[in-house]
């Protein structure tokens, strides 16, 4: 376990979130007692103001107000959150902690079953996972995945599932929830990796939310578009903070999603943020090199490696996720230094994963700007 202590006197107060809305729509905000429909008025309309207080999760109180006038071109919605996060220092050496987890991963040799991974990225993903010392099988259906779990359960202690969610929503929505529950109970971890096209309809975003509830994974990762997902599925989500940084916003929305779905969340949209609301902790890693975006399937490669690492824990998935991402930060950094382009970057990435797995101590000299936060 990572023990976090020694509070630094740094407070991040998420009291103000601001969003510019460019289309006319009737919004519904729910409270514990009633539903209130709020018509948002636009340019050349009389001034409109509405205030209401709504308790969404626990002790977090949200105040909503909207306004518009002839002097304003847009409607602005403000949501006050009131959460505070403090940066803390961890006692353990991060490099040593990471190397121990990667060594344990190779020694433990878990089984990772994957589903809905595009054929064009499948071989790269398999190479990445097997390079880390993990046995991997790609399943053609969720029924086959569950049957495989039962076959291996007798002689395999660690079994994890990596479920990729792209725009193939029917692959999940046509499945009975009971099957997902059986998969969850029969495996050490279920990891849902979410990525989608830049342009999507509101209905498609709502399908993603429904699938998250349906699968009920232990760990949820957003590879991109976390903000768009929230804005299209939850009006009560925390939005922008006045004078806040991207890191502030990433932490707040990641923590919010963790509360909402009651799971460990990884948000890779900006900086890489990991949150688990149960222990009120947030870990922030720097953004990975942009050259990775030119490698087809790199999200599947990294997601499957993180999913493999989460099989080592059945309680706090934030810890193995942090170890996996710390190692992948090293892999990305080393690969980018040697790369002459996306092609060589891929080869270097696979080599670095294998080298880290075989000799975890190579990470001892690697430095990264990881930060740890605790909610007050």
XYZ file of C-alpha atoms in Angstrom:
376
model
C 0.000 0.000 0.000
C 1.094 3.582 -0.597
C 1.095 5.430 2.695
C 0.433 9.092 2.175
C 1.239 11.595 4.910
C 2.805 14.941 5.812
C 0.201 17.384 4.613
C 1.612 20.294 2.644
C -0.114 23.611 3.165
C -1.635 23.772 -0.291
C -5.382 23.944 -0.751
C -7.316 23.639 -3.963
C -10.813 24.953 -3.405
C -13.279 24.050 -6.148
C -15.867 26.716 -5.410
C -16.652 27.984 -8.880
C -17.287 26.141 -12.110
C -18.240 27.974 -15.271
C -19.511 26.710 -18.612
C -20.493 28.498 -21.802
C -23.555 26.902 -23.398
C -24.104 27.679 -27.062
C -27.411 25.992 -27.862
C -30.930 26.449 -26.569
C -32.105 23.578 -24.442
C -34.293 22.825 -21.421
C -32.148 21.430 -18.615
C -33.329 19.377 -15.666
C -31.559 19.502 -12.329
C -32.532 16.862 -9.806
C -32.490 17.177 -6.058
C -33.339 14.614 -3.425
C -36.938 15.824 -3.331
C -37.956 17.191 -6.697
C -37.083 17.874 -10.323
C -36.865 21.466 -11.524
C -36.894 22.399 -15.207
C -34.704 25.396 -15.958
C -35.235 27.202 -19.284
C -31.935 28.886 -20.169
C -32.644 32.179 -21.921
C -30.485 33.714 -24.596
C -29.336 36.935 -26.197
C -31.905 39.725 -26.590
C -34.051 38.211 -23.860
C -34.823 39.817 -20.537
C -32.522 39.085 -17.627
C -33.271 35.722 -16.047
C -31.935 34.442 -12.756
C -32.561 31.214 -10.884
C -30.902 29.931 -7.776
C -31.331 26.576 -6.111
C -29.309 24.349 -3.830
C -29.078 20.632 -4.579
C -27.233 17.957 -2.636
C -25.894 15.388 -5.086
C -23.380 13.106 -3.353
C -22.655 12.983 0.358
C -22.010 16.421 1.774
C -21.264 18.154 -1.528
C -23.689 21.004 -2.159
C -24.254 22.442 -5.615
C -25.675 25.893 -6.335
C -26.929 26.473 -9.850
C -27.778 29.781 -11.486
C -28.112 30.871 -15.076
C -28.431 34.257 -16.697
C -28.659 36.006 -20.020
C -29.123 39.579 -21.173
C -28.784 41.702 -24.286
C -25.186 42.423 -23.279
C -24.237 38.748 -23.087
C -23.806 36.516 -26.123
C -24.014 33.254 -24.225
C -25.661 31.626 -21.271
C -23.397 30.809 -18.348
C -24.061 28.074 -15.804
C -22.197 28.166 -12.511
C -21.890 25.187 -10.192
C -20.214 25.545 -6.799
C -18.590 22.409 -5.422
C -16.791 23.245 -2.175
C -14.362 20.303 -2.279
C -10.823 20.881 -1.067
C -7.772 18.796 -1.970
C -4.406 18.996 -0.228
C -1.147 17.945 -1.797
C 0.605 15.341 0.357
C 3.958 13.587 0.352
C 4.272 9.809 0.277
C 6.830 8.025 2.402
C 7.799 5.226 0.019
C 10.241 5.630 -2.836
C 8.115 5.705 -5.992
C 10.730 3.984 -8.168
C 11.163 1.192 -5.633
C 7.414 0.835 -5.232
C 6.963 0.647 -9.027
C 9.749 -1.876 -9.566
C 8.309 -4.142 -6.852
C 4.903 -4.192 -8.521
C 6.326 -4.879 -11.991
C 8.476 -7.680 -10.582
C 5.456 -9.179 -8.819
C 3.443 -8.979 -12.039
C 5.953 -11.147 -13.930
C 6.318 -13.614 -11.059
C 2.540 -13.929 -10.531
C 1.798 -14.437 -14.245
C -1.909 -13.516 -14.173
C -4.281 -14.322 -17.011
C -5.787 -11.343 -18.841
C -8.894 -11.876 -20.961
C -9.674 -9.083 -23.418
C -12.829 -8.204 -25.347
C -13.835 -5.854 -28.175
C -10.289 -4.918 -29.188
C -9.976 -3.960 -32.851
C -8.141 -6.561 -34.934
C -5.746 -3.892 -36.208
C -4.564 -3.221 -32.641
C -4.909 -6.701 -31.179
C -1.389 -7.979 -31.967
C 0.244 -4.841 -30.535
C -1.822 -5.110 -27.387
C -0.936 -8.796 -27.003
C 2.777 -8.042 -27.448
C 2.611 -5.326 -24.781
C 0.811 -7.510 -22.255
C 2.955 -10.582 -22.828
C 6.062 -8.387 -22.659
C 5.058 -7.539 -19.097
C 4.916 -11.252 -18.240
C 1.162 -11.739 -18.484
C -0.664 -14.511 -20.339
C -3.298 -12.903 -22.597
C -6.275 -14.195 -24.583
C -8.605 -12.122 -26.757
C -12.238 -13.248 -26.611
C -14.769 -12.984 -29.422
C -17.756 -12.691 -27.081
C -18.539 -12.061 -23.437
C -20.080 -15.531 -23.143
C -16.778 -17.020 -24.275
C -14.941 -14.764 -21.835
C -17.005 -16.013 -18.889
C -16.613 -19.662 -19.932
C -12.838 -19.156 -20.147
C -12.785 -17.697 -16.636
C -14.519 -20.825 -15.342
C -12.051 -23.073 -17.178
C -9.000 -21.351 -15.702
C -10.427 -20.648 -12.260
C -9.363 -24.008 -10.832
C -5.638 -23.580 -11.502
C -5.196 -19.830 -12.007
C -5.190 -17.563 -8.966
C -5.213 -14.209 -10.783
C -7.619 -13.506 -13.639
C -8.359 -10.049 -15.007
C -10.648 -8.719 -17.725
C -9.874 -5.862 -20.099
C -13.032 -4.625 -21.829
C -12.538 -2.036 -24.555
C -15.458 0.308 -25.225
C -15.323 2.155 -28.529
C -18.417 3.054 -30.550
C -19.538 -0.591 -30.717
C -22.160 -0.057 -28.025
C -24.384 -2.968 -29.032
C -21.624 -5.388 -28.031
C -22.495 -4.438 -24.442
C -26.091 -3.212 -24.469
C -27.435 -6.516 -25.816
C -25.906 -8.464 -22.913
C -27.844 -9.300 -19.769
C -26.575 -7.593 -16.617
C -26.385 -10.960 -14.846
C -23.519 -12.019 -17.116
C -21.514 -8.921 -16.225
C -22.133 -9.596 -12.553
C -20.895 -13.183 -12.932
C -17.772 -11.959 -14.743
C -17.130 -9.405 -12.014
C -17.513 -11.919 -9.190
C -15.401 -14.580 -10.925
C -12.383 -12.391 -11.750
C -9.912 -10.384 -9.690
C -10.534 -7.192 -11.642
C -12.674 -5.859 -14.468
C -11.177 -2.915 -16.346
C -13.351 -0.860 -18.734
C -11.431 1.299 -21.218
C -13.527 4.063 -22.811
C -12.597 5.844 -26.026
C -14.851 7.284 -28.704
C -14.911 9.495 -31.819
C -14.602 13.256 -31.446
C -18.185 13.873 -32.589
C -20.997 12.028 -30.838
C -24.672 12.602 -30.170
C -26.128 13.020 -26.694
C -27.801 9.616 -27.069
C -24.430 7.981 -27.692
C -22.954 9.571 -24.575
C -25.946 8.334 -22.595
C -25.283 4.824 -23.917
C -21.763 5.011 -22.491
C -23.165 5.942 -19.086
C -25.610 3.055 -19.282
C -22.815 0.626 -20.203
C -20.692 1.780 -17.255
C -23.584 0.972 -14.913
C -24.205 -2.295 -16.737
C -20.607 -3.538 -16.612
C -19.939 -2.115 -13.132
C -16.145 -2.423 -13.516
C -13.586 -2.203 -10.737
C -11.577 0.326 -12.744
C -12.823 2.776 -15.383
C -10.462 4.654 -17.696
C -11.316 7.505 -20.047
C -8.736 7.789 -22.821
C -10.266 11.013 -24.121
C -13.298 13.272 -23.958
C -14.073 13.032 -20.245
C -15.440 16.572 -20.161
C -17.752 15.988 -23.132
C -19.010 12.805 -21.528
C -19.887 14.627 -18.310
C -21.498 17.615 -20.009
C -23.735 15.351 -22.089
C -24.753 12.966 -19.329
C -24.793 14.938 -16.084
C -25.747 18.595 -15.717
C -24.685 18.554 -12.087
C -21.073 17.722 -12.849
C -18.375 20.140 -11.646
C -17.325 22.339 -14.535
C -14.627 24.996 -14.908
C -12.948 26.761 -12.009
C -12.269 30.466 -12.157
C -8.479 30.946 -12.145
C -8.101 27.168 -11.854
C -5.631 25.011 -13.739
C -6.274 22.038 -15.990
C -4.871 19.870 -13.215
C -7.429 21.247 -10.735
C -10.254 20.510 -13.126
C -8.942 17.031 -13.979
C -8.779 16.098 -10.299
C -12.260 17.385 -9.569
C -13.996 15.634 -12.472
C -12.071 12.384 -11.881
C -13.051 12.373 -8.205
C -16.625 13.214 -9.153
C -16.881 10.244 -11.551
C -15.381 7.970 -8.897
C -18.109 9.061 -6.481
C -20.864 8.783 -9.032
C -20.093 5.239 -10.206
C -18.364 4.046 -7.002
C -15.169 2.780 -8.608
C -11.541 3.688 -9.287
C -11.234 6.129 -12.199
C -8.327 6.960 -14.498
C -8.716 10.111 -16.588
C -6.157 10.429 -19.399
C -7.743 13.407 -21.159
C -5.143 15.906 -19.898
C -2.719 14.904 -17.183
C -3.190 11.316 -16.068
C -5.333 11.411 -12.932
C -6.276 8.427 -10.780
C -8.954 8.731 -8.123
C -10.653 6.516 -5.588
C -13.278 8.348 -3.557
C -13.452 5.588 -0.921
C -10.054 6.555 0.480
C -10.378 10.164 -0.759
C -7.069 10.020 -2.649
C -6.018 11.413 -6.019
C -2.745 10.741 -7.859
C -1.654 12.961 -10.763
C 0.922 11.932 -13.372
C 2.208 14.183 -16.170
C 0.787 13.874 -19.649
C 2.483 11.225 -21.785
C 4.501 12.212 -24.903
C 2.242 13.357 -27.736
C 4.017 11.095 -30.230
C 2.090 8.209 -28.650
C -1.085 9.518 -30.287
C 0.423 8.634 -33.664
C 0.763 4.975 -32.698
C -2.394 3.105 -33.618
C -3.667 1.084 -30.680
C -1.388 2.541 -28.016
C -4.390 3.144 -25.740
C -5.235 -0.562 -25.878
C -1.598 -1.484 -25.216
C -1.339 0.679 -22.116
C -4.880 -0.022 -20.920
C -4.328 -3.781 -21.039
C -1.064 -3.463 -19.097
C -2.801 -1.400 -16.394
C -5.649 -3.941 -16.323
C -3.102 -6.723 -15.811
C -1.569 -4.886 -12.873
C -4.952 -4.377 -11.182
C -5.344 -8.157 -10.872
C -2.762 -7.952 -8.065
C -5.258 -6.159 -5.814
C -8.779 -7.013 -4.760
C -9.342 -3.943 -2.620
C -7.647 -0.630 -3.440
C -7.223 -0.542 -7.215
C -5.678 2.923 -7.083
C -2.397 1.444 -5.809
C -1.645 -1.069 -8.617
C -2.974 1.411 -11.185
C -0.451 3.953 -9.920
C 2.358 1.389 -10.148
C 1.379 0.486 -13.710
C 1.154 4.102 -14.871
C 4.420 4.984 -13.156
C 6.078 2.203 -15.139
C 4.392 3.263 -18.377
C 5.559 6.823 -17.768
C 9.109 5.437 -17.737
C 8.402 3.341 -20.847
C 7.028 6.358 -22.732
C 9.892 8.612 -21.705
C 12.575 6.109 -22.702
C 10.844 5.248 -25.982
C 10.389 8.893 -26.985
C 14.084 9.623 -26.403
C 15.133 6.911 -28.854
C 12.338 7.255 -31.407
C 12.808 8.625 -34.904
C 9.082 8.440 -35.632
C 5.894 6.521 -34.731
C 7.240 3.267 -36.217
C 10.411 3.200 -34.155
C 8.448 4.511 -31.161
C 6.277 1.381 -31.219
C 9.287 -0.947 -31.315
C 11.009 0.993 -28.548
C 7.821 0.938 -26.476
C 7.489 -2.847 -26.666
C 11.186 -3.296 -25.888
C 10.957 -0.945 -22.904
C 7.945 -2.789 -21.459
C 9.834 -6.073 -21.712
C 13.018 -4.603 -20.216
C 11.106 -3.039 -17.316
C 9.354 -6.324 -16.611
C 12.558 -8.391 -16.751
C 14.735 -5.867 -14.877
C 12.428 -3.568 -12.877
C 15.354 -1.819 -11.224
C 16.050 0.048 -14.492
C 13.402 2.526 -13.334
C 15.473 3.559 -10.300
C 16.973 6.592 -12.064
C 13.708 7.717 -13.658
C 12.206 10.937 -12.314
C 8.639 12.047 -12.874
C 6.497 14.876 -11.499
C 3.873 12.712 -9.821
C 1.715 14.418 -7.193
C -0.475 12.993 -4.459
C -3.588 14.665 -3.085
C -6.046 13.957 -0.318
C -9.526 15.358 0.016
C -9.994 17.350 3.201
